C-alpha cells in the first residue's frame, strides 16, 4: 500500500537496503531511510522516513522473507509497531507454510492420479497382449497342422514358413 492506493509489486536486490539488516539482525526500525540510503532513489521518490522490518519464519525457524513497513513520517511507538509486525509476520509465515503444504498435497495428488492412469494403461495393454497371444496361438497351431500334412516340395511351404515367423514375431 502506498499513500491511498495499492503500490505496484516490485522486486529489488536486498544488498545495501534496510532489508539486508533485517536478514542479518532480525527486527529493525530504521529512521531517515531516504537520507541513509541515497543509492536507493525509490526511498526518496516515495518520501520514506521510517523503515520497520520483521523477518518471516516457518514454524521450524527457517527464513521465508521479510515483512516491511515503510512510513513517510517518524513512527512514534516502536514497541506497538514491533508487536504488530511480529504478529503479522507469524501469521504470514503460517499462511505461507499452509499454502506450500496445499501445493505439495496437490502435486502429490496429481502424481497419484498419473500413476493410476499409467497402471490402468498397463493393465489394458497386458489384456490386449494376452488376447492377441491367444488368437495367435490358434493361428500357429493350425499352420503347424497344415505344415504336417504338406508335401515337402509343395510351393506353399515357403509361404507357410513366412506366416509362422510372422506369428512368432507378433507373439
mmCIF file of C-alpha atoms in Angstrom:
data_model
loop_
_atom_site.group_PDB
_atom_site.id
_atom_site.type_symbol
_atom_site.label_atom_id
_atom_site.label_comp_id
_atom_site.label_asym_id
_atom_site.label_seq_id
_atom_site.Cartn_x
_atom_site.Cartn_y
_atom_site.Cartn_z
ATOM 1 C CA UNK A 1 0.000 0.000 0.000
ATOM 2 C CA UNK A 2 1.432 3.356 -0.958
ATOM 3 C CA UNK A 3 -0.378 6.527 0.010
ATOM 4 C CA UNK A 4 -4.028 5.966 -0.866
ATOM 5 C CA UNK A 5 -3.676 3.084 -3.303
ATOM 6 C CA UNK A 6 -2.063 -0.280 -3.877
ATOM 7 C CA UNK A 7 1.549 0.041 -4.939
ATOM 8 C CA UNK A 8 2.867 -1.916 -7.873
ATOM 9 C CA UNK A 9 4.589 -5.112 -6.817
ATOM 10 C CA UNK A 10 8.327 -4.728 -7.063
ATOM 11 C CA UNK A 11 11.458 -6.752 -6.508
ATOM 12 C CA UNK A 12 14.915 -5.492 -5.725
ATOM 13 C CA UNK A 13 18.196 -6.935 -4.513
ATOM 14 C CA UNK A 14 18.308 -6.563 -0.736
ATOM 15 C CA UNK A 15 22.032 -5.908 -0.565
ATOM 16 C CA UNK A 16 22.570 -2.317 0.575
ATOM 17 C CA UNK A 17 18.971 -1.886 1.790
ATOM 18 C CA UNK A 18 17.311 -1.881 5.190
ATOM 19 C CA UNK A 19 16.058 -5.393 4.368
ATOM 20 C CA UNK A 20 19.652 -6.636 4.451
ATOM 21 C CA UNK A 21 19.848 -5.507 8.066
ATOM 22 C CA UNK A 22 16.644 -7.404 8.884
ATOM 23 C CA UNK A 23 18.078 -10.555 7.312
ATOM 24 C CA UNK A 24 21.294 -10.153 9.297
ATOM 25 C CA UNK A 25 19.957 -8.958 12.655
ATOM 26 C CA UNK A 26 16.216 -9.555 12.906
ATOM 27 C CA UNK A 27 13.664 -6.817 13.634
ATOM 28 C CA UNK A 28 14.812 -3.337 12.598
ATOM 29 C CA UNK A 29 13.310 0.106 12.976
ATOM 30 C CA UNK A 30 15.391 2.478 10.924
ATOM 31 C CA UNK A 31 14.863 6.230 10.659
ATOM 32 C CA UNK A 32 15.793 8.769 7.986
ATOM 33 C CA UNK A 33 15.826 5.965 5.422
ATOM 34 C CA UNK A 34 15.793 8.193 2.342
ATOM 35 C CA UNK A 35 18.852 10.038 3.706
ATOM 36 C CA UNK A 36 20.721 6.934 4.916
ATOM 37 C CA UNK A 37 20.241 5.002 1.668
ATOM 38 C CA UNK A 38 20.926 7.617 -1.044
ATOM 39 C CA UNK A 39 21.803 4.927 -3.592
ATOM 40 C CA UNK A 40 18.179 3.723 -3.415
ATOM 41 C CA UNK A 41 16.245 6.561 -5.107
ATOM 42 C CA UNK A 42 12.931 4.762 -4.605
ATOM 43 C CA UNK A 43 13.047 5.706 -0.909
ATOM 44 C CA UNK A 44 13.453 9.398 -1.727
ATOM 45 C CA UNK A 45 10.854 9.333 -4.526
ATOM 46 C CA UNK A 46 8.318 7.874 -2.091
ATOM 47 C CA UNK A 47 9.375 10.105 0.822
ATOM 48 C CA UNK A 48 10.246 7.165 3.074
ATOM 49 C CA UNK A 49 11.188 8.322 6.550
ATOM 50 C CA UNK A 50 10.993 5.173 8.685
ATOM 51 C CA UNK A 51 11.502 1.513 7.796
ATOM 52 C CA UNK A 52 10.267 -1.234 10.085
ATOM 53 C CA UNK A 53 11.159 -4.775 9.087
ATOM 54 C CA UNK A 54 10.453 -8.138 10.668
ATOM 55 C CA UNK A 55 11.731 -11.463 9.333
ATOM 56 C CA UNK A 56 9.131 -14.089 8.439
ATOM 57 C CA UNK A 57 9.955 -17.631 9.552
ATOM 58 C CA UNK A 58 8.412 -21.072 9.211
ATOM 59 C CA UNK A 59 7.206 -22.857 12.303
ATOM 60 C CA UNK A 60 10.563 -24.664 12.394
ATOM 61 C CA UNK A 61 12.548 -21.425 12.196
ATOM 62 C CA UNK A 62 13.507 -21.414 8.510
ATOM 63 C CA UNK A 63 13.525 -17.897 6.963
ATOM 64 C CA UNK A 64 10.813 -17.205 4.372
ATOM 65 C CA UNK A 65 11.012 -13.468 3.786
ATOM 66 C CA UNK A 66 10.564 -10.060 5.334
ATOM 67 C CA UNK A 67 7.503 -8.110 6.332
ATOM 68 C CA UNK A 68 8.363 -4.433 5.971
ATOM 69 C CA UNK A 69 6.504 -1.212 6.648
ATOM 70 C CA UNK A 70 7.814 1.998 5.129
ATOM 71 C CA UNK A 71 6.364 5.195 6.517
ATOM 72 C CA UNK A 72 6.569 8.789 5.305
ATOM 73 C CA UNK A 73 6.915 10.192 8.822
ATOM 74 C CA UNK A 74 8.630 9.036 12.027
ATOM 75 C CA UNK A 75 6.832 6.175 13.785
ATOM 76 C CA UNK A 76 6.032 7.226 17.337
ATOM 77 C CA UNK A 77 5.558 3.952 19.215
ATOM 78 C CA UNK A 78 8.184 1.397 18.269
ATOM 79 C CA UNK A 79 7.003 -1.245 20.766
ATOM 80 C CA UNK A 80 3.418 -1.384 19.478
ATOM 81 C CA UNK A 81 4.707 -1.432 15.907
ATOM 82 C CA UNK A 82 7.161 -4.220 16.725
ATOM 83 C CA UNK A 83 4.422 -6.260 18.428
ATOM 84 C CA UNK A 84 2.045 -5.810 15.487
ATOM 85 C CA UNK A 85 4.727 -6.688 12.933
ATOM 86 C CA UNK A 86 5.647 -9.750 14.988
ATOM 87 C CA UNK A 87 2.025 -10.937 14.974
ATOM 88 C CA UNK A 88 1.577 -10.271 11.248
ATOM 89 C CA UNK A 89 4.905 -11.924 10.398
ATOM 90 C CA UNK A 90 3.956 -15.031 12.403
ATOM 91 C CA UNK A 91 0.574 -15.190 10.612
ATOM 92 C CA UNK A 92 2.237 -14.614 7.239
ATOM 93 C CA UNK A 93 4.720 -17.431 7.938
ATOM 94 C CA UNK A 94 1.915 -19.791 8.952
ATOM 95 C CA UNK A 95 -0.110 -18.866 5.854
ATOM 96 C CA UNK A 96 2.868 -19.338 3.536
ATOM 97 C CA UNK A 97 3.507 -22.755 5.082
ATOM 98 C CA UNK A 98 -0.182 -23.663 4.697
ATOM 99 C CA UNK A 99 -0.166 -22.631 1.043
ATOM 100 C CA UNK A 100 3.047 -24.579 0.395
ATOM 101 C CA UNK A 101 1.544 -27.643 2.099
ATOM 102 C CA UNK A 102 -1.583 -27.315 -0.068
ATOM 103 C CA UNK A 103 0.543 -27.064 -3.204
ATOM 104 C CA UNK A 104 2.600 -30.055 -2.119
ATOM 105 C CA UNK A 105 -0.573 -32.056 -1.449
ATOM 106 C CA UNK A 106 -1.976 -31.065 -4.843
ATOM 107 C CA UNK A 107 1.280 -32.109 -6.545
ATOM 108 C CA UNK A 108 1.187 -35.477 -4.766
ATOM 109 C CA UNK A 109 -2.459 -35.872 -5.794
ATOM 110 C CA UNK A 110 -1.513 -35.189 -9.439
ATOM 111 C CA UNK A 111 1.321 -37.734 -9.191
ATOM 112 C CA UNK A 112 -1.038 -40.333 -7.731
ATOM 113 C CA UNK A 113 -3.588 -39.705 -10.479
ATOM 114 C CA UNK A 114 -0.873 -40.008 -13.143
ATOM 115 C CA UNK A 115 0.354 -43.242 -11.545
ATOM 116 C CA UNK A 116 -3.181 -44.648 -11.511
ATOM 117 C CA UNK A 117 -3.624 -43.727 -15.190
ATOM 118 C CA UNK A 118 -0.346 -45.437 -16.086
ATOM 119 C CA UNK A 119 -1.389 -48.536 -14.119
ATOM 120 C CA UNK A 120 -4.726 -48.656 -15.973
ATOM 121 C CA UNK A 121 -2.944 -48.301 -19.329
ATOM 122 C CA UNK A 122 -0.550 -51.090 -18.334
ATOM 123 C CA UNK A 123 -3.440 -53.380 -17.395
ATOM 124 C CA UNK A 124 -5.187 -52.598 -20.693
ATOM 125 C CA UNK A 125 -2.012 -53.296 -22.665
ATOM 126 C CA UNK A 126 -1.485 -56.581 -20.789
ATOM 127 C CA UNK A 127 -5.066 -57.623 -21.534
ATOM 128 C CA UNK A 128 -4.714 -56.782 -25.236
ATOM 129 C CA UNK A 129 -1.385 -58.666 -25.418
ATOM 130 C CA UNK A 130 -2.928 -61.697 -23.717
ATOM 131 C CA UNK A 131 -5.899 -61.727 -26.103
ATOM 132 C CA UNK A 132 -3.612 -61.307 -29.129
ATOM 133 C CA UNK A 133 -1.362 -64.151 -27.956
ATOM 134 C CA UNK A 134 -4.422 -66.395 -27.557
ATOM 135 C CA UNK A 135 -5.544 -65.595 -31.114
ATOM 136 C CA UNK A 136 -2.021 -66.091 -32.493
ATOM 137 C CA UNK A 137 -1.776 -69.413 -30.643
ATOM 138 C CA UNK A 138 -4.772 -70.689 -32.571
ATOM 139 C CA UNK A 139 -3.298 -69.476 -35.891
ATOM 140 C CA UNK A 140 0.122 -71.024 -35.175
ATOM 141 C CA UNK A 141 -1.490 -74.315 -34.160
ATOM 142 C CA UNK A 142 -3.458 -74.534 -37.403
ATOM 143 C CA UNK A 143 -0.425 -73.506 -39.514
ATOM 144 C CA UNK A 144 1.613 -76.285 -37.886
ATOM 145 C CA UNK A 145 -1.137 -78.803 -38.609
ATOM 146 C CA UNK A 146 -1.138 -77.701 -42.256
ATOM 147 C CA UNK A 147 2.669 -77.988 -42.321
ATOM 148 C CA UNK A 148 2.423 -81.611 -41.092
ATOM 149 C CA UNK A 149 0.059 -82.538 -43.956
ATOM 150 C CA UNK A 150 2.005 -80.595 -46.606
ATOM 151 C CA UNK A 151 4.291 -82.361 -49.099
ATOM 152 C CA UNK A 152 7.898 -81.213 -48.514
ATOM 153 C CA UNK A 153 8.165 -79.973 -52.139
ATOM 154 C CA UNK A 154 4.909 -78.046 -52.059
ATOM 155 C CA UNK A 155 5.060 -74.452 -53.378
ATOM 156 C CA UNK A 156 3.071 -73.414 -50.259
ATOM 157 C CA UNK A 157 5.964 -74.388 -47.936
ATOM 158 C CA UNK A 158 7.857 -71.042 -48.084
ATOM 159 C CA UNK A 159 4.627 -69.068 -47.585
ATOM 160 C CA UNK A 160 3.783 -71.242 -44.622
ATOM 161 C CA UNK A 161 7.235 -70.554 -43.060
ATOM 162 C CA UNK A 162 6.803 -66.785 -43.578
ATOM 163 C CA UNK A 163 3.402 -66.960 -41.851
ATOM 164 C CA UNK A 164 4.846 -68.941 -38.913
ATOM 165 C CA UNK A 165 7.772 -66.488 -38.496
ATOM 166 C CA UNK A 166 5.357 -63.523 -38.597
ATOM 167 C CA UNK A 167 3.221 -65.106 -35.885
ATOM 168 C CA UNK A 168 6.333 -65.807 -33.809
ATOM 169 C CA UNK A 169 7.419 -62.129 -34.043
ATOM 170 C CA UNK A 170 3.905 -60.917 -33.175
ATOM 171 C CA UNK A 171 3.823 -63.196 -30.159
#
